[in-house]
Coordinates of C-alpha atoms (C1' of nucleotides) in Angstrom, one line a residue:
Chain A
M1065 CA -28.0 4.6 7.0
A1066 CA -26.6 4.6 10.5
E1067 CA -22.9 4.8 9.6
R1068 CA -20.9 5.4 12.7
I1069 CA -20.8 9.0 13.9
S1070 CA -17.3 9.9 15.0
D1071 CA -16.4 11.9 18.1
A1072 CA -15.8 15.2 16.4
E1073 CA -19.0 14.7 14.3
H1074 CA -20.9 14.0 17.5
A1075 CA -20.0 17.5 18.8
V1076 CA -21.7 18.9 15.7
M1077 CA -24.7 16.7 16.1
E1078 CA -25.2 18.0 19.7
V1079 CA -25.5 21.5 18.3
L1080 CA -28.1 20.5 15.8
W1081 CA -30.0 18.4 18.3
D1082 CA -30.2 21.4 20.5
D1083 CA -31.6 23.7 17.8
S1084 CA -32.2 23.3 14.1
P1085 CA -32.3 24.1 11.3
L1086 CA -29.0 26.1 11.4
T1087 CA -26.6 27.4 8.8
A1088 CA -23.0 26.1 8.8
Q1089 CA -21.9 29.4 10.3
D1090 CA -24.5 29.1 13.1
V1091 CA -23.2 25.7 13.9
A1092 CA -19.6 26.9 13.9
E1093 CA -20.5 29.6 16.4
R1094 CA -22.4 27.3 18.7
V1095 CA -20.1 24.3 18.8
D1096 CA -18.2 23.7 22.0
P1097 CA -15.5 26.4 22.0
A1098 CA -13.2 24.0 23.9
R1099 CA -12.7 22.3 20.5
G1100 CA -11.1 25.4 19.1
W1101 CA -12.3 24.6 15.6
S1102 CA -12.0 26.8 12.5
A1103 CA -15.1 27.3 10.5
A1104 CA -13.6 25.2 7.8
T1105 CA -13.4 22.2 10.1
V1106 CA -17.1 22.5 11.0
K1107 CA -18.0 22.6 7.3
T1108 CA -16.0 19.5 6.7
L1109 CA -17.8 17.7 9.5
L1110 CA -21.2 18.8 8.3
G1111 CA -20.2 17.5 4.8
R1112 CA -19.3 14.1 6.2
L1113 CA -22.4 14.0 8.3
L1114 CA -24.4 14.7 5.2
A1115 CA -22.6 11.9 3.4
K1116 CA -23.5 9.6 6.3
E1117 CA -27.0 10.8 6.1
A1118 CA -26.9 11.7 9.8
V1119 CA -28.0 15.2 8.9
R1120 CA -30.1 16.6 6.0
H1121 CA -30.0 20.0 4.5
D1122 CA -32.7 22.2 3.0
V1123 CA -31.6 24.7 0.5
D1124 CA -32.1 28.3 1.5
G1125 CA -30.9 30.5 -1.4
R1126 CA -27.3 29.7 -1.9
R1127 CA -26.7 28.2 1.5
Y1128 CA -27.9 25.2 3.4
L1129 CA -29.9 24.9 6.5
Y1130 CA -28.9 21.8 8.4
S1131 CA -31.1 19.6 10.5
P1132 CA -30.5 16.2 12.2
A1133 CA -31.6 13.2 10.3
V1134 CA -31.0 10.8 13.1
Q1135 CA -32.6 11.5 16.5
R1136 CA -30.5 11.9 19.6
E1137 CA -32.5 9.1 21.2
E1138 CA -31.5 6.8 18.4
Y1139 CA -27.8 7.7 18.7
V1140 CA -27.7 7.5 22.5
E1141 CA -29.5 4.1 22.3
G1142 CA -26.9 2.7 19.9
E1143 CA -23.9 4.0 21.8
S1144 CA -25.2 2.8 25.2
R1145 CA -26.0 -0.6 23.8
R1146 CA -22.6 -0.9 22.2
L1147 CA -20.9 -0.1 25.5
I1148 CA -23.0 -2.4 27.6
D1149 CA -22.7 -5.2 25.2
R1150 CA -19.0 -4.9 24.9
L1151 CA -18.1 -4.5 28.5
F1152 CA -21.0 -5.9 30.6
G1153 CA -22.2 -8.8 28.6
G1154 CA -25.3 -6.8 27.6
R1155 CA -26.6 -6.4 31.1
L1156 CA -27.1 -3.1 32.9
T1157 CA -26.9 -4.4 36.4
P1158 CA -23.1 -4.9 36.3
L1159 CA -22.7 -1.3 35.0
V1160 CA -24.7 0.0 37.9
A1161 CA -22.7 -2.2 40.3
H1162 CA -19.5 -1.1 38.8
L1163 CA -20.3 2.6 39.2
A1164 CA -21.6 2.0 42.6
E1165 CA -18.3 0.4 43.7
R1166 CA -16.4 3.3 42.3
D1167 CA -18.5 5.7 44.4
A1168 CA -19.8 7.2 41.3
L1169 CA -23.3 7.3 42.6
T1170 CA -24.5 10.0 44.9
E1171 CA -27.2 9.5 47.5
Q1172 CA -29.5 11.5 45.2
D1173 CA -28.7 9.2 42.3
I1174 CA -29.7 6.2 44.3
T1175 CA -32.9 7.8 45.4
E1176 CA -33.8 8.8 41.8
I1177 CA -33.1 5.5 40.3
E1178 CA -35.1 3.8 43.0
A1179 CA -38.1 6.0 42.2
L1180 CA -37.6 5.4 38.5
L1181 CA -37.6 1.6 39.1
R1182 CA -40.7 1.8 41.3
E1183 CA -42.5 3.4 38.5
L1184 CA -41.4 0.9 36.0
K1185 CA -42.9 -1.9 38.0
Q1186 CA -46.4 -0.7 37.7
Chain B
M1247 CA 0.4 5.8 29.8
A1248 CA -3.2 4.9 29.1
E1249 CA -3.3 5.5 25.4
R1250 CA -6.6 4.7 24.0
I1251 CA -7.3 1.0 23.3
S1252 CA -9.0 0.5 20.0
D1253 CA -11.9 -1.8 19.4
A1254 CA -9.9 -4.6 17.8
E1255 CA -7.3 -4.3 20.5
H1256 CA -10.0 -4.6 23.1
A1257 CA -10.9 -8.0 21.7
V1258 CA -7.3 -9.1 22.4
M1259 CA -7.3 -7.6 25.8
E1260 CA -10.4 -9.6 26.7
V1261 CA -8.5 -12.8 26.0
L1262 CA -5.6 -11.8 28.2
W1263 CA -7.9 -10.6 31.0
D1264 CA -9.6 -14.0 30.9
D1265 CA -6.3 -15.8 31.2
S1266 CA -2.6 -14.9 31.2
P1267 CA 0.2 -15.1 30.5
L1268 CA -0.4 -16.5 27.0
T1269 CA 1.7 -16.8 23.9
A1270 CA 0.7 -14.9 20.7
Q1271 CA -0.5 -18.2 19.3
D1272 CA -2.7 -18.9 22.4
V1273 CA -4.2 -15.5 22.0
A1274 CA -4.9 -16.1 18.3
E1275 CA -6.7 -19.3 19.1
R1276 CA -8.8 -17.9 21.9
V1277 CA -9.8 -14.6 20.4
D1278 CA -13.5 -14.3 19.3
P1279 CA -13.8 -16.4 16.2
A1280 CA -16.4 -14.1 14.9
R1281 CA -13.6 -11.7 14.1
G1282 CA -12.1 -14.1 11.6
W1283 CA -8.6 -12.9 12.2
S1284 CA -5.4 -14.4 10.8
A1285 CA -2.6 -15.1 13.3
A1286 CA -0.7 -12.2 11.7
T1287 CA -3.5 -9.8 12.7
V1288 CA -3.4 -10.9 16.3
K1289 CA 0.4 -10.4 16.4
T1290 CA 0.1 -6.9 15.0
L1291 CA -2.5 -6.0 17.7
L1292 CA -0.3 -7.5 20.4
G1293 CA 2.6 -5.4 19.1
R1294 CA 0.5 -2.3 19.2
L1295 CA -0.7 -3.0 22.7
L1296 CA 2.9 -3.5 23.8
A1297 CA 3.8 -0.1 22.3
K1298 CA 0.8 1.4 24.2
E1299 CA 2.0 -0.4 27.3
A1300 CA -1.4 -2.0 27.7
V1301 CA 0.2 -5.4 27.9
R1302 CA 3.6 -6.5 28.9
H1303 CA 5.6 -9.5 27.8
D1304 CA 7.9 -11.8 29.6
V1305 CA 10.5 -13.6 27.5
D1306 CA 10.2 -17.3 27.3
G1307 CA 13.0 -18.6 25.2
R1308 CA 12.5 -17.1 21.9
R1309 CA 8.9 -16.2 22.3
Y1310 CA 6.9 -13.9 24.5
L1311 CA 4.3 -14.6 27.1
Y1312 CA 1.9 -11.7 27.1
S1313 CA 0.0 -10.4 30.2
P1314 CA -2.3 -7.4 30.6
A1315 CA -0.6 -4.3 32.0
V1316 CA -3.8 -2.4 32.5
Q1317 CA -6.6 -3.9 34.6
R1318 CA -10.0 -4.6 33.1
E1319 CA -11.5 -2.6 35.9
E1320 CA -9.5 0.4 34.9
Y1321 CA -10.4 0.1 31.2
V1322 CA -14.1 -0.4 32.0
E1323 CA -14.1 2.6 34.3
G1324 CA -12.6 4.8 31.6
E1325 CA -15.0 3.7 28.9
S1326 CA -18.1 4.0 31.1
R1327 CA -17.1 7.4 32.3
R1328 CA -16.5 8.6 28.8
L1329 CA -19.9 7.4 27.6
I1330 CA -21.8 8.8 30.5
D1331 CA -20.0 12.1 30.3
R1332 CA -20.6 12.4 26.6
L1333 CA -24.2 11.4 26.5
F1334 CA -25.7 11.9 29.9
G1335 CA -24.0 14.9 31.3
G1336 CA -22.0 12.6 33.6
R1337 CA -25.0 11.3 35.5
L1338 CA -26.1 7.7 35.6
T1339 CA -29.8 8.2 36.2
P1340 CA -30.5 9.4 32.7
L1341 CA -28.8 6.3 31.4
V1342 CA -31.0 4.0 33.5
A1343 CA -34.1 6.1 32.6
H1344 CA -33.1 5.8 28.9
L1345 CA -32.7 2.1 28.9
A1346 CA -35.9 1.7 30.9
E1347 CA -37.9 3.6 28.4
R1348 CA -36.5 1.5 25.6
D1349 CA -37.7 -1.6 27.5
A1350 CA -34.1 -2.7 27.8
L1351 CA -34.6 -3.7 31.4
T1352 CA -36.1 -7.0 32.3
E1353 CA -38.1 -7.6 35.4
Q1354 CA -35.0 -9.4 36.8
D1355 CA -32.7 -6.5 36.0
I1356 CA -35.0 -4.2 38.0
T1357 CA -35.1 -6.5 40.9
E1358 CA -31.4 -6.9 40.9
I1359 CA -30.7 -3.2 40.7
E1360 CA -33.1 -2.5 43.5
A1361 CA -31.4 -5.0 45.7
L1362 CA -28.1 -3.5 44.8
L1363 CA -29.2 0.0 45.7
R1364 CA -30.7 -1.2 48.9
E1365 CA -27.3 -2.5 49.9
L1366 CA -25.7 0.7 49.0
K1367 CA -27.8 2.7 51.3
Q1368 CA -26.6 0.9 54.4
Chain C
dC141 C1' 25.7 -29.6 10.5
dT142 C1' 21.9 -27.9 7.8
dG143 C1' 17.4 -26.8 6.2
dG144 C1' 12.8 -25.8 7.4
dC145 C1' 9.6 -24.0 10.6
dA146 C1' 8.0 -20.9 14.2
dT147 C1' 8.2 -16.4 16.1
dG148 C1' 8.6 -11.5 16.7
dA149 C1' 9.7 -7.3 13.8
dT150 C1' 9.0 -4.7 9.9
dT151 C1' 6.4 -3.2 6.1
dA152 C1' 2.0 -2.5 3.5
dC153 C1' -2.1 -0.5 2.5
dA154 C1' -6.7 1.3 2.3
dC155 C1' -10.0 3.6 5.0
dC156 C1' -11.4 6.7 8.9
dT157 C1' -10.6 10.9 11.6
dG158 C1' -9.2 15.4 13.0
dT159 C1' -8.0 19.5 11.3
dA160 C1' -7.9 22.9 7.8
dG161 C1' -6.8 25.4 3.2
dT162 C1' -8.1 26.4 -1.6
dC163 C1' -11.4 26.8 -5.5
dG164 C1' -15.3 28.1 -8.2
dA165 C1' -19.7 30.1 -8.2
dT166 C1' -22.9 33.6 -6.8
dA167 C1' -25.6 37.2 -4.5
dG168 C1' -25.5 41.6 -3.0
dG169 C1' -23.5 46.2 -2.6
dA170 C1' -21.0 50.1 -5.0
Chain D
dT769 C1' -22.6 46.2 -14.2
dC770 C1' -18.7 44.6 -11.7
dC771 C1' -16.2 43.5 -7.6
dT772 C1' -16.0 41.2 -3.4
dA773 C1' -17.5 38.6 0.5
dT774 C1' -19.5 34.3 1.3
dC775 C1' -20.8 29.6 0.8
dG776 C1' -20.4 24.7 -0.3
dA777 C1' -17.2 21.5 -2.8
dC778 C1' -12.9 19.7 -3.3
dT779 C1' -8.3 18.8 -1.8
dA780 C1' -4.8 18.0 1.7
dC781 C1' -2.4 15.6 5.0
dA782 C1' -0.8 13.4 9.2
dG783 C1' -2.0 10.0 12.4
dG784 C1' -4.9 5.9 13.9
dT785 C1' -7.1 1.5 12.8
dG786 C1' -8.2 -3.0 10.6
dT787 C1' -6.2 -6.4 8.3
dA788 C1' -2.4 -8.9 6.7
dA789 C1' 2.0 -10.3 4.1
dT790 C1' 7.0 -10.5 4.3
dC791 C1' 11.5 -10.6 6.5
dA792 C1' 15.1 -12.1 9.6
dT793 C1' 16.6 -15.1 13.0
dG794 C1' 17.2 -18.8 15.7
dC795 C1' 15.7 -23.7 17.3
dC796 C1' 14.9 -28.4 16.4
dA797 C1' 14.7 -32.6 13.5
dG798 C1' 17.1 -35.2 10.5

DNA sequence: CTGGCATGATTACACCTGTAGTCGATAGGA
DNA sequence: TCCTATCGACTACAGGTGTAATCATGCCAG
């Protein structure tokens, strides 16, 4: 469980998180075209994700219908935690401070986050 | 320039960001003991970081004194951006929301971030 | 002066990753 | 019934990564 999902594999997961179950061909058609992948590449990635138990497949005749076996939430949580632990000593505040300094926060971002935090305090 | 710094290499960079210049041996002694690395491993990583031009070395007799060639700020910026782009469509708010939902924010975090945002608005 | 030790360079090697081609089976059309 | 298009499985292969041993060289102690 929970073997690390690589970057290329992640692109496949995004397709399945968006809609599933899908055949390998469906996935190949929907995956980010910027990748420029052949259908064979997508099949390989699906195979690896199966081996990692990050997706499952239901048999439909002689093909598979793939679905995510890990939730996006779960993946996002892991990746976020990893980054924040590695770079910010596990604290979110320095990340926000960092982005703020780099002008990476718009006025709207700030307002949204403030509203969010206000809700949290109740 | 700016070839990707791997995870193991990052552990070495942290040592140099904390204090530099250092000899290879110094680095080996200070690197996170949890890694359990032999001195040889640290030397390999320093060599690779040199090749990537992420560190530079000044010659000191027959040894090197290593220093970072990329700033921590720069690295942190790149990694943060990468994550936020990949997982949150480039926006910070969903990240904060996400962590909030997962109870990953303490009362103190919230207070600190609020104070930070208040300052930003001025 | 000489031998051993420290140091960077070179080499090693298995596993992961990105990218894709080939193979064997099979379902569906002619 | 038989051929072919399709599908997953298997194979391929170069480059990156984690982890480390070995090699060559030059400095210092004896």
